[in-house]
JSON list of C-alpha atoms in Angstrom, two decimals:
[
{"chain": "A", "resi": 1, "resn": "UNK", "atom": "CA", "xyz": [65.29, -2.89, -166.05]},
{"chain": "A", "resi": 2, "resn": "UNK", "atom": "CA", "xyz": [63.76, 0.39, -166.89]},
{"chain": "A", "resi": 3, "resn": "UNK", "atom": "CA", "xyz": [62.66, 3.83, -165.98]},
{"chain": "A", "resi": 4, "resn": "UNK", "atom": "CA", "xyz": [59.10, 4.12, -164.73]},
{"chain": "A", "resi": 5, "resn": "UNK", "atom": "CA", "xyz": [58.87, 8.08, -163.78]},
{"chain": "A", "resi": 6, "resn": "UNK", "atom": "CA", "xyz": [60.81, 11.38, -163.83]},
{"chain": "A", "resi": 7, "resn": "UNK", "atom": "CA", "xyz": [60.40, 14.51, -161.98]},
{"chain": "A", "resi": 8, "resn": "UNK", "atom": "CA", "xyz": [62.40, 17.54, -161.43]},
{"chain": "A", "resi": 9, "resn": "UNK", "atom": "CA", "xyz": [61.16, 20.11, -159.43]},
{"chain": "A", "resi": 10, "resn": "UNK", "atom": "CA", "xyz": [63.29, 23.72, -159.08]},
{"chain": "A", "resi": 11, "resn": "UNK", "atom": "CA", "xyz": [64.77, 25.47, -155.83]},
{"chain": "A", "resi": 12, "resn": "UNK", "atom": "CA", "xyz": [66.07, 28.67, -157.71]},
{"chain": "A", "resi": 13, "resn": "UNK", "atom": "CA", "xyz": [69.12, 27.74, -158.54]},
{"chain": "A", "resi": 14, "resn": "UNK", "atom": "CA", "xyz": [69.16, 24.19, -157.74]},
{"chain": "A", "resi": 15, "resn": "UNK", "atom": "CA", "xyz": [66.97, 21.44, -159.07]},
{"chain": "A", "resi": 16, "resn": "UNK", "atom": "CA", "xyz": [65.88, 18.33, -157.42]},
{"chain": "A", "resi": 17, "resn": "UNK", "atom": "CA", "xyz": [64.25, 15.19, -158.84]},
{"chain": "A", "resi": 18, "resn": "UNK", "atom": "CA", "xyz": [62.99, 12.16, -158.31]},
{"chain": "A", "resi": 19, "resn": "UNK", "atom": "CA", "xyz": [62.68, 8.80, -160.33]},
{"chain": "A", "resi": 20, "resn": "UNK", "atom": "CA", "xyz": [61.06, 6.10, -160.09]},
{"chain": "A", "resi": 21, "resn": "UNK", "atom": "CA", "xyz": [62.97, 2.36, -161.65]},
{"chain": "A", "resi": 22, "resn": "UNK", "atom": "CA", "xyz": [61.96, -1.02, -161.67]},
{"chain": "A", "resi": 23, "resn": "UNK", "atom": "CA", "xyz": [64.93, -3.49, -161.64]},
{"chain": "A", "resi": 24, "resn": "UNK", "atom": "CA", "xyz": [65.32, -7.48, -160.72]},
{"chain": "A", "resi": 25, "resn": "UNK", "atom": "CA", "xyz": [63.53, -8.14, -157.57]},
{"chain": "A", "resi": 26, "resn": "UNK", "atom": "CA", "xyz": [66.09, -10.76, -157.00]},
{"chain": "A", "resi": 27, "resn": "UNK", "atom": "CA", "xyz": [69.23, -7.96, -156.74]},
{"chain": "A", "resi": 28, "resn": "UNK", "atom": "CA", "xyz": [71.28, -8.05, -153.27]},
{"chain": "A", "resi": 29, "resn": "UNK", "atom": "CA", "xyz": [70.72, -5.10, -151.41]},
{"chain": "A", "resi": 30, "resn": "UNK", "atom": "CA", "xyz": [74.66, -4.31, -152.41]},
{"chain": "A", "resi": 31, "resn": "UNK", "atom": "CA", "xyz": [73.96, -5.01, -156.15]},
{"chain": "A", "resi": 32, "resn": "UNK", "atom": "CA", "xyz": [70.51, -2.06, -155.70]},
{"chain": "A", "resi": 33, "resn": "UNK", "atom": "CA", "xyz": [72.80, 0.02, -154.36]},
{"chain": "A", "resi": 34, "resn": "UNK", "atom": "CA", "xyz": [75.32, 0.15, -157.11]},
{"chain": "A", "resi": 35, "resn": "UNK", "atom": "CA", "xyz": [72.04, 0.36, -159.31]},
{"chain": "A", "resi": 36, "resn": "UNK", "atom": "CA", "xyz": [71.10, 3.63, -157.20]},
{"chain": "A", "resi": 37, "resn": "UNK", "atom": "CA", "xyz": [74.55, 4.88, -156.76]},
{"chain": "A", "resi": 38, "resn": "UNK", "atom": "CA", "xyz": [74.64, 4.52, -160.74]},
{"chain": "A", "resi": 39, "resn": "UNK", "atom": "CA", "xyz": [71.57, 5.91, -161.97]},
{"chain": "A", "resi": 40, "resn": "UNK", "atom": "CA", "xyz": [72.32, 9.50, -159.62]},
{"chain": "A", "resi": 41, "resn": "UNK", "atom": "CA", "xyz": [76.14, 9.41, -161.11]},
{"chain": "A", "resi": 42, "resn": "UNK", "atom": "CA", "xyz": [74.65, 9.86, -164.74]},
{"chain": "A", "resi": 43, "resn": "UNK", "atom": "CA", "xyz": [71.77, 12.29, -163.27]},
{"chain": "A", "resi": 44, "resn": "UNK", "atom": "CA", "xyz": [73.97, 14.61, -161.41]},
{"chain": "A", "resi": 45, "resn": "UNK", "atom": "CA", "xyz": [76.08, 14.45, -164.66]},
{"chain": "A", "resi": 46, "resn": "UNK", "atom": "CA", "xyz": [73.28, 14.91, -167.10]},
{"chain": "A", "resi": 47, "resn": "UNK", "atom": "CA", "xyz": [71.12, 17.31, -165.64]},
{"chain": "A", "resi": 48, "resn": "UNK", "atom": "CA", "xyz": [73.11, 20.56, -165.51]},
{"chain": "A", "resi": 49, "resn": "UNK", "atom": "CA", "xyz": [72.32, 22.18, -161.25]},
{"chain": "A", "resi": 50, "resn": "UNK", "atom": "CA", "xyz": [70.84, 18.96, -160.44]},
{"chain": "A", "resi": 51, "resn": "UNK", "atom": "CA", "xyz": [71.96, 19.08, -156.47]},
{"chain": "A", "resi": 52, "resn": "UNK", "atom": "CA", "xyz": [69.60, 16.09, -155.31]},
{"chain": "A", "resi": 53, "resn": "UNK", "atom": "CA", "xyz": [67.68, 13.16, -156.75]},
{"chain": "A", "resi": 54, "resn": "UNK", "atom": "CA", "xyz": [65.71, 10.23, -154.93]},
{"chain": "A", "resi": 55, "resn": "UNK", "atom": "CA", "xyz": [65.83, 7.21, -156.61]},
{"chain": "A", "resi": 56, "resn": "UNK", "atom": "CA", "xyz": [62.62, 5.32, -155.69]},
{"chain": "A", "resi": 57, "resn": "UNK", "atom": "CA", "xyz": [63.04, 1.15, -156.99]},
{"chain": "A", "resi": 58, "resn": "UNK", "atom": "CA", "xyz": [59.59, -1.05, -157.62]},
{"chain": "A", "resi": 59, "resn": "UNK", "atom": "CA", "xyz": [60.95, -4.69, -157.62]},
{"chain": "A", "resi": 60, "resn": "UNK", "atom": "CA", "xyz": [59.82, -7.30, -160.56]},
{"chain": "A", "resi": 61, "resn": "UNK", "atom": "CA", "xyz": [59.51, -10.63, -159.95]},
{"chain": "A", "resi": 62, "resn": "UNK", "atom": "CA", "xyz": [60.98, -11.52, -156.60]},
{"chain": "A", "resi": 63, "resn": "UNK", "atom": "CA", "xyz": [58.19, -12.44, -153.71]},
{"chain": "A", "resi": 64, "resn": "UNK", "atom": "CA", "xyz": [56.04, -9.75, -151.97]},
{"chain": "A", "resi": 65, "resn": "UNK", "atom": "CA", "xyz": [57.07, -7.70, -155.08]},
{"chain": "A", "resi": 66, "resn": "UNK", "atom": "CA", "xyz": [55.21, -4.08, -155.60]}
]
């Protein structure tokens, strides 16, 4: 649904980061994962030495949501 937060943080040369999205709190644990495998795809593609990122996922709407 959207991004929440980005961080990058350097490890001369590399750079890792972190984000933070909140998506459909009713996904399948396989349709998240596509979510997360997508979102580091365009990262790793976008962000030029970008070696690791943690995608972090805040549910909407599903019960016991965050």
């Amino acid at each position: 649904k959207k991004v929440e937060e980005v961080s990058f943080g350097a490890l001369d040369p590399y750079i890792l980061g972190e984000i933070t999205i909140r998506v459909d709190g009713w996904l399948t644990a396989y349709e998240l994962h596509k979510v997360i495998l997508r979102v580091q795809e365009v990262a790793v593609r976008e962000v030029e030495g970008l070696v690791s990122l943690t995608v972090q996922v805040k549910p909407d709407g599903a019960p016991g949501g965050i």
